[in-house]
GROMACS .gro file of C-alpha atoms in nm:
model
  341
    1MET     CA    1  -2.294  -3.871   4.401
    2LEU     CA    2  -2.432  -4.213   4.498
    3ASN     CA    3  -2.112  -4.332   4.673
    4SER     CA    4  -1.891  -4.212   4.390
    5ASP     CA    5  -1.599  -4.154   4.630
    6PHE     CA    6  -1.587  -4.527   4.695
    7ALA     CA    7  -1.668  -4.646   4.342
    8PHE     CA    8  -1.405  -4.436   4.162
    9SER     CA    9  -1.042  -4.423   4.265
   10GLN     CA   10  -0.957  -4.158   4.005
   11PHE     CA   11  -1.139  -3.830   4.060
   12HIS     CA   12  -1.101  -3.721   3.698
   13HIS     CA   13  -1.373  -3.972   3.612
   14LEU     CA   14  -1.620  -3.765   3.814
   15GLN     CA   15  -1.648  -3.505   3.538
   16ARG     CA   16  -1.833  -3.742   3.306
   17LEU     CA   17  -2.019  -3.899   3.597
   18LEU     CA   18  -2.164  -3.565   3.710
   19LEU     CA   19  -2.200  -3.364   3.390
   20VAL     CA   20  -2.334  -3.649   3.175
   21HIS     CA   21  -2.477  -3.944   3.367
   22GLY     CA   22  -2.570  -3.751   3.679
   23ARG     CA   23  -2.746  -3.484   3.477
   24TRP     CA   24  -2.931  -3.741   3.263
   25SER     CA   25  -3.038  -3.925   3.578
   26TYR     CA   26  -3.174  -3.606   3.734
   27ASN     CA   27  -3.370  -3.510   3.421
   28ARG     CA   28  -3.517  -3.858   3.381
   29MET     CA   29  -3.617  -3.877   3.746
   30CYS     CA   30  -3.790  -3.537   3.731
   31LYS     CA   31  -3.976  -3.629   3.412
   32PHE     CA   32  -4.078  -3.960   3.562
   33LEU     CA   33  -4.219  -3.798   3.876
   34SER     CA   34  -4.405  -3.520   3.697
   35TYR     CA   35  -4.561  -3.757   3.444
   36PHE     CA   36  -4.646  -4.015   3.711
   37PHE     CA   37  -4.829  -3.757   3.920
   38TYR     CA   38  -5.005  -3.613   3.616
   39LYS     CA   39  -5.140  -3.942   3.482
   40ASN     CA   40  -5.266  -4.048   3.823
   41PHE     CA   41  -5.424  -3.711   3.898
   42THR     CA   42  -5.604  -3.729   3.564
   43PHE     CA   43  -5.712  -4.087   3.626
   44THR     CA   44  -5.840  -4.026   3.980
   45LEU     CA   45  -6.004  -3.684   3.955
   46VAL     CA   46  -6.250  -3.806   3.692
   47HIS     CA   47  -6.426  -3.982   3.980
   48PHE     CA   48  -6.456  -3.649   4.159
   49TRP     CA   49  -6.663  -3.502   3.874
   50TYR     CA   50  -6.862  -3.822   3.841
   51ALA     CA   51  -6.956  -3.812   4.209
   52PHE     CA   52  -7.189  -3.516   4.145
   53PHE     CA   53  -7.391  -3.728   3.903
   54ASN     CA   54  -7.407  -4.062   4.087
   55GLY     CA   55  -7.519  -3.922   4.420
   56PHE     CA   56  -7.175  -3.976   4.580
   57SER     CA   57  -7.237  -4.349   4.575
   58ALA     CA   58  -6.866  -4.439   4.518
   59GLN     CA   59  -6.944  -4.593   4.180
   60THR     CA   60  -6.639  -4.597   3.957
   61VAL     CA   61  -6.630  -4.442   3.613
   62TYR     CA   62  -6.408  -4.707   3.461
   63GLU     CA   63  -6.454  -5.077   3.415
   64THR     CA   64  -6.292  -5.298   3.678
   65TRP     CA   65  -6.031  -5.456   3.452
   66PHE     CA   66  -5.927  -5.116   3.320
   67ILE     CA   67  -5.860  -4.996   3.676
   68THR     CA   68  -5.646  -5.305   3.735
   69CYS     CA   69  -5.442  -5.273   3.415
   70TYR     CA   70  -5.405  -4.894   3.400
   71ASN     CA   71  -5.088  -4.855   3.610
   72LEU     CA   72  -4.978  -5.217   3.580
   73VAL     CA   73  -4.990  -5.269   3.200
   74TYR     CA   74  -5.118  -4.974   2.995
   75THR     CA   75  -4.896  -4.694   3.130
   76SER     CA   76  -4.602  -4.869   3.297
   77LEU     CA   77  -4.374  -4.942   3.001
   78PRO     CA   78  -4.384  -4.593   2.840
   79VAL     CA   79  -4.275  -4.418   3.157
   80LEU     CA   80  -4.015  -4.689   3.218
   81GLY     CA   81  -3.867  -4.633   2.872
   82MET     CA   82  -3.852  -4.257   2.926
   83SER     CA   83  -3.686  -4.294   3.267
   84LEU     CA   84  -3.419  -4.525   3.123
   85PHE     CA   85  -3.330  -4.385   2.780
   86ASP     CA   86  -3.437  -4.021   2.763
   87GLN     CA   87  -3.174  -3.748   2.717
   88ASP     CA   88  -3.213  -3.390   2.601
   89VAL     CA   89  -2.858  -3.356   2.460
   90ASN     CA   90  -2.583  -3.611   2.404
   91ASP     CA   91  -2.270  -3.653   2.614
   92THR     CA   92  -2.058  -3.431   2.387
   93TRP     CA   93  -2.276  -3.126   2.438
   94SER     CA   94  -2.312  -3.202   2.810
   95LEU     CA   95  -1.936  -3.189   2.855
   96ARG     CA   96  -1.895  -2.886   2.631
   97PHE     CA   97  -2.156  -2.679   2.819
   98PRO     CA   98  -2.125  -2.739   3.195
   99GLU     CA   99  -2.398  -2.476   3.248
  100LEU     CA  100  -2.652  -2.749   3.172
  101TYR     CA  101  -2.581  -2.892   3.519
  102GLU     CA  102  -2.716  -2.581   3.695
  103PRO     CA  103  -3.089  -2.683   3.703
  104GLY     CA  104  -2.998  -2.985   3.911
  105GLN     CA  105  -2.814  -2.768   4.162
  106ASP     CA  106  -3.103  -2.522   4.183
  107ASN     CA  107  -3.371  -2.795   4.180
  108LEU     CA  108  -3.560  -2.634   3.892
  109TYR     CA  109  -3.712  -2.935   3.718
  110PHE     CA  110  -3.914  -3.072   4.009
  111ASN     CA  111  -4.017  -2.872   4.313
  112LYS     CA  112  -4.337  -2.751   4.479
  113LYS     CA  113  -4.413  -2.524   4.186
  114GLU     CA  114  -4.380  -2.808   3.936
  115PHE     CA  115  -4.595  -3.031   4.156
  116VAL     CA  116  -4.871  -2.769   4.157
  117LYS     CA  117  -4.843  -2.748   3.778
  118CYS     CA  118  -4.895  -3.125   3.752
  119LEU     CA  119  -5.196  -3.097   3.981
  120MET     CA  120  -5.355  -2.813   3.782
  121GLN     CA  121  -5.293  -2.994   3.454
  122GLY     CA  122  -5.447  -3.311   3.598
  123ILE     CA  123  -5.755  -3.120   3.714
  124TYR     CA  124  -5.800  -2.962   3.372
  125SER     CA  125  -5.749  -3.292   3.185
  126SER     CA  126  -5.992  -3.478   3.411
  127PHE     CA  127  -6.251  -3.204   3.361
  128VAL     CA  128  -6.221  -3.234   2.982
  129LEU     CA  129  -6.219  -3.614   2.987
  130PHE     CA  130  -6.540  -3.626   3.186
  131PHE     CA  131  -6.757  -3.347   3.048
  132VAL     CA  132  -6.678  -3.383   2.677
  133PRO     CA  133  -6.802  -3.748   2.664
  134MET     CA  134  -7.085  -3.657   2.899
  135GLY     CA  135  -7.207  -3.389   2.661
  136THR     CA  136  -7.158  -3.616   2.361
  137LEU     CA  137  -7.356  -3.910   2.501
  138CYS     CA  138  -7.638  -3.705   2.649
  139ASN     CA  139  -7.958  -3.808   2.465
  140THR     CA  140  -7.752  -3.967   2.184
  141GLU     CA  141  -7.881  -4.236   1.948
  142ARG     CA  142  -7.707  -4.480   1.718
  143ASN     CA  143  -7.738  -4.470   1.342
  144ASP     CA  144  -8.010  -4.738   1.364
  145GLY     CA  145  -8.213  -4.532   1.617
  146LYS     CA  146  -8.116  -4.727   1.931
  147ASP     CA  147  -8.019  -4.547   2.250
  148ILE     CA  148  -7.647  -4.530   2.323
  149SER     CA  149  -7.640  -4.302   2.626
  150ASP     CA  150  -7.566  -4.573   2.880
  151TYR     CA  151  -7.307  -4.620   3.151
  152GLN     CA  152  -7.097  -4.879   2.967
  153SER     CA  153  -7.060  -4.669   2.652
  154PHE     CA  154  -6.972  -4.364   2.859
  155SER     CA  155  -6.713  -4.558   3.056
  156LEU     CA  156  -6.550  -4.693   2.741
  157VAL     CA  157  -6.527  -4.348   2.578
  158VAL     CA  158  -6.377  -4.191   2.890
  159GLN     CA  159  -6.113  -4.458   2.943
  160THR     CA  160  -6.019  -4.466   2.574
  161SER     CA  161  -5.978  -4.087   2.575
  162LEU     CA  162  -5.767  -4.115   2.891
  163ILE     CA  163  -5.531  -4.370   2.735
  164TRP     CA  164  -5.489  -4.154   2.425
  165VAL     CA  165  -5.420  -3.841   2.633
  166VAL     CA  166  -5.157  -3.992   2.863
  167THR     CA  167  -4.987  -4.160   2.567
  168MET     CA  168  -4.966  -3.836   2.371
  169GLN     CA  169  -4.843  -3.656   2.681
  170ILE     CA  170  -4.550  -3.890   2.730
  171ALA     CA  171  -4.474  -3.877   2.359
  172LEU     CA  172  -4.458  -3.498   2.387
  173ARG     CA  173  -4.228  -3.516   2.690
  174THR     CA  174  -3.987  -3.763   2.527
  175THR     CA  175  -3.688  -3.587   2.369
  176TYR     CA  176  -3.475  -3.887   2.270
  177TRP     CA  177  -3.651  -4.152   2.065
  178THR     CA  178  -3.520  -4.505   2.034
  179ILE     CA  179  -3.674  -4.823   1.899
  180ILE     CA  180  -3.751  -4.930   2.254
  181ASN     CA  181  -3.938  -4.606   2.321
  182HIS     CA  182  -4.148  -4.654   2.010
  183ILE     CA  183  -4.229  -5.012   2.105
  184PHE     CA  184  -4.316  -4.921   2.463
  185ILE     CA  185  -4.533  -4.617   2.383
  186TRP     CA  186  -4.720  -4.722   2.070
  187GLY     CA  187  -4.716  -5.088   2.169
  188SER     CA  188  -4.891  -5.009   2.498
  189LEU     CA  189  -5.154  -4.810   2.311
  190GLY     CA  190  -5.215  -5.095   2.067
  191PHE     CA  191  -5.216  -5.346   2.350
  192TYR     CA  192  -5.500  -5.152   2.517
  193PHE     CA  193  -5.722  -5.189   2.211
  194CYS     CA  194  -5.637  -5.558   2.182
  195MET     CA  195  -5.721  -5.613   2.547
  196SER     CA  196  -6.046  -5.418   2.510
  197LEU     CA  197  -6.157  -5.636   2.220
  198PHE     CA  198  -6.066  -5.947   2.419
  199LEU     CA  199  -6.217  -5.848   2.756
  200TYR     CA  200  -6.541  -5.720   2.605
  201SER     CA  201  -6.583  -6.000   2.352
  202ASP     CA  202  -6.903  -6.202   2.332
  203GLY     CA  203  -6.743  -6.535   2.411
  204LEU     CA  204  -6.563  -6.418   2.726
  205CYS     CA  205  -6.861  -6.223   2.858
  206LEU     CA  206  -7.099  -6.514   2.799
  207ALA     CA  207  -6.861  -6.764   2.960
  208PHE     CA  208  -6.801  -6.551   3.272
  209PRO     CA  209  -7.093  -6.308   3.301
  210ASP     CA  210  -7.021  -6.221   3.664
  211VAL     CA  211  -6.661  -6.113   3.588
  212PHE     CA  212  -6.687  -5.962   3.239
  213GLN     CA  213  -7.000  -5.749   3.211
  214PHE     CA  214  -6.927  -5.514   2.919
  215LEU     CA  215  -7.076  -5.742   2.653
  216GLY     CA  216  -7.006  -5.614   2.299
  217VAL     CA  217  -6.961  -5.254   2.410
  218VAL     CA  218  -6.655  -5.199   2.189
  219ARG     CA  219  -6.831  -5.325   1.879
  220ASN     CA  220  -7.144  -5.119   1.943
  221THR     CA  221  -6.973  -4.793   2.049
  222MET     CA  222  -6.655  -4.748   1.848
  223ASN     CA  223  -6.832  -4.771   1.513
  224GLN     CA  224  -7.027  -4.451   1.583
  225PRO     CA  225  -6.878  -4.129   1.440
  226GLN     CA  226  -6.986  -3.913   1.734
  227MET     CA  227  -6.790  -4.135   1.971
  228LEU     CA  228  -6.474  -4.109   1.762
  229LEU     CA  229  -6.513  -3.732   1.733
  230SER     CA  230  -6.561  -3.710   2.108
  231ILE     CA  231  -6.232  -3.893   2.168
  232ILE     CA  232  -6.048  -3.672   1.918
  233LEU     CA  233  -6.191  -3.354   2.075
  234SER     CA  234  -6.092  -3.464   2.424
  235VAL     CA  235  -5.735  -3.541   2.315
  236VAL     CA  236  -5.696  -3.208   2.132
  237LEU     CA  237  -5.832  -3.003   2.424
  238CYS     CA  238  -5.601  -3.180   2.669
  239MET     CA  239  -5.292  -3.142   2.451
  240LEU     CA  240  -5.328  -2.777   2.347
  241PRO     CA  241  -5.233  -2.622   2.685
  242MET     CA  242  -4.924  -2.840   2.713
  243ILE     CA  243  -4.808  -2.761   2.360
  244GLY     CA  244  -4.872  -2.390   2.407
  245TYR     CA  245  -4.686  -2.386   2.739
  246GLN     CA  246  -4.379  -2.559   2.597
  247PHE     CA  247  -4.376  -2.316   2.305
  248LEU     CA  248  -4.423  -1.995   2.508
  249LYS     CA  249  -4.210  -2.082   2.811
  250PRO     CA  250  -3.867  -2.028   2.644
  251LEU     CA  251  -3.994  -1.699   2.496
  252PHE     CA  252  -4.150  -1.534   2.800
  253TRP     CA  253  -4.002  -1.723   3.098
  254PRO     CA  254  -3.658  -1.840   2.985
  255ILE     CA  255  -3.396  -1.980   3.219
  256SER     CA  256  -3.022  -2.006   3.173
  257VAL     CA  257  -3.050  -2.355   3.022
  258ASP     CA  258  -3.279  -2.231   2.745
  259LYS     CA  259  -3.008  -1.996   2.623
  260VAL     CA  260  -2.761  -2.284   2.619
  261PHE     CA  261  -3.006  -2.491   2.414
  262ASP     CA  262  -3.029  -2.204   2.165
  263ARG     CA  263  -2.650  -2.201   2.134
  264ILE     CA  264  -2.644  -2.576   2.082
  265GLN     CA  265  -2.914  -2.548   1.817
  266ALA     CA  266  -2.715  -2.275   1.642
  267CYS     CA  267  -2.404  -2.496   1.643
  268ARG     CA  268  -2.598  -2.786   1.494
  269LEU     CA  269  -2.722  -2.581   1.199
  270PRO     CA  270  -2.492  -2.608   0.894
  271ARG     CA  271  -2.316  -2.288   0.807
  272GLN     CA  272  -2.377  -2.189   0.446
  273SER     CA  273  -2.099  -1.993   0.274
  274PRO     CA  274  -2.208  -1.715   0.038
  275ALA     CA  275  -2.239  -1.835  -0.317
  276LYS     CA  276  -1.972  -1.710  -0.557
  277THR     CA  277  -2.106  -1.566  -0.879
  278ARG     CA  278  -1.917  -1.605  -1.204
  279LEU     CA  279  -1.926  -1.355  -1.485
  280LYS     CA  280  -2.001  -1.528  -1.809
  281HIS     CA  281  -1.881  -1.355  -2.128
  282SER     CA  282  -2.051  -1.413  -2.456
  283SER     CA  283  -1.719  -1.440  -2.643
  284SER     CA  284  -1.352  -1.475  -2.562
  285ARG     CA  285  -1.256  -1.149  -2.733
  286ARG     CA  286  -1.285  -0.833  -2.529
  287CYS     CA  287  -1.452  -0.540  -2.692
  288ALA     CA  288  -1.313  -0.187  -2.684
  289TYR     CA  289  -1.605  -0.060  -2.483
  290ALA     CA  290  -1.543  -0.305  -2.202
  291PHE     CA  291  -1.170  -0.232  -2.215
  292SER     CA  292  -1.231   0.140  -2.187
  293HIS     CA  293  -1.430   0.089  -1.867
  294GLU     CA  294  -1.157  -0.107  -1.694
  295HIS     CA  295  -0.857   0.022  -1.505
  296GLY     CA  296  -0.601   0.083  -1.787
  297PHE     CA  297  -0.306   0.309  -1.858
  298GLY     CA  298  -0.492   0.638  -1.866
  299ALA     CA  299  -0.333   0.770  -1.549
  300LEU     CA  300   0.015   0.685  -1.675
  301ILE     CA  301  -0.042   0.851  -2.012
  302THR     CA  302  -0.182   1.173  -1.866
  303SER     CA  303   0.101   1.199  -1.613
  304GLY     CA  304   0.358   1.257  -1.891
  305LYS     CA  305   0.618   1.022  -1.744
  306THR     CA  306   0.660   0.831  -2.068
  307MET     CA  307   0.720   1.151  -2.268
  308LYS     CA  308   0.986   1.269  -2.026
  309PHE     CA  309   1.155   0.933  -2.044
  310ARG     CA  310   1.163   0.942  -2.424
  311MET     CA  311   1.296   1.304  -2.437
  312SER     CA  312   1.579   1.227  -2.196
  313LYS     CA  313   1.669   0.918  -2.396
  314LYS     CA  314   1.686   1.116  -2.723
  315ARG     CA  315   1.911   1.380  -2.566
  316THR     CA  316   2.160   1.125  -2.445
  317LEU     CA  317   2.172   0.958  -2.786
  318PHE     CA  318   2.211   1.296  -2.960
  319GLN     CA  319   2.499   1.399  -2.735
  320LYS     CA  320   2.674   1.070  -2.797
  321GLY     CA  321   2.631   1.115  -3.174
  322ARG     CA  322   2.782   1.466  -3.204
  323GLY     CA  323   3.034   1.454  -2.918
  324PRO     CA  324   3.348   1.334  -3.114
  325ARG     CA  325   3.295   1.580  -3.396
  326GLU     CA  326   3.307   1.890  -3.168
  327ILE     CA  327   3.621   1.800  -2.975
  328PRO     CA  328   3.882   2.079  -3.042
  329LYS     CA  329   4.207   1.993  -3.209
  330GLU     CA  330   4.416   2.140  -2.924
  331ALA     CA  331   4.270   1.886  -2.689
  332VAL     CA  332   4.346   1.604  -2.929
  333SER     CA  333   4.702   1.720  -2.989
  334ALA     CA  334   4.754   1.763  -2.614
  335ARG     CA  335   4.659   1.400  -2.552
  336SER     CA  336   4.897   1.264  -2.823
  337PRO     CA  337   5.253   1.160  -2.715
  338THR     CA  338   5.427   1.351  -2.992
  339HIS     CA  339   5.290   1.674  -2.864
  340ALA     CA  340   5.412   1.595  -2.516
  341THR     CA  341   5.768   1.557  -2.643
   0.00000   0.00000   0.00000
């Protein structure tokens, strides 16, 4: 495993290397690849749907600076944090259940089937991200009666929905949360809004009109309730299939690792001992009714053993009391020495 024969002189160290670090590395690499393909499929295929409305003129849906910063700034740190720190179970459980290493041997977490799943999910997400804002902005007016169905507003809504969707997707895929993961994921999302306010500000657009052309689009679009509802609807529709698949997969299509996870979850649950009930008596004295219902001496009394014991004792005492009086005189005289002479 990655030149382990040369790096380790003692082969007993390979157990932890394979079952813990090797398994974590495989899981992180598979999650990284599947998420990377998904977010880029979703980002790119929106242009496919847009081509039917722009006459296949190669016009981009997104603003130029968003295309530049999407993979470089907005989505790079979250996937980096997941590929470095994510782990489904800790090292103790990994060593206790070696069966968790089997998916890596069988190549279950990333193969052609998983690649097709990423492609289909990207197609569905791009379809939602394009047509939901398109339907929302079609013949839409602001609260003051001005028209808002323009290219810049549509582009901003689509790219904002895309950032929210890919961020929630990686948050759903992350199984081990650290402070760094929180900073990378939610910090990247907050950084996008800060950059949008800066790049589309009045001062920057007026100073460089040829470079920054989305003048005041954030201020004029994001304060409309229909735009916010459109973003929320797009995020919900994109997340529901993923949540439903992760919930139904262990139930209907389980693999051997899912059973191991169930055993680990059962071991983590605290075992509750049955509660012991105490009988509380109203007083310290025991009544005759309660005494009569307990296991007493009834069986001994009805057996007659005590009566037999008393009768035998009386007979022995009676025989001892009258024995010396009934001894015949011949026997007494025979035992005396004078009679012997």
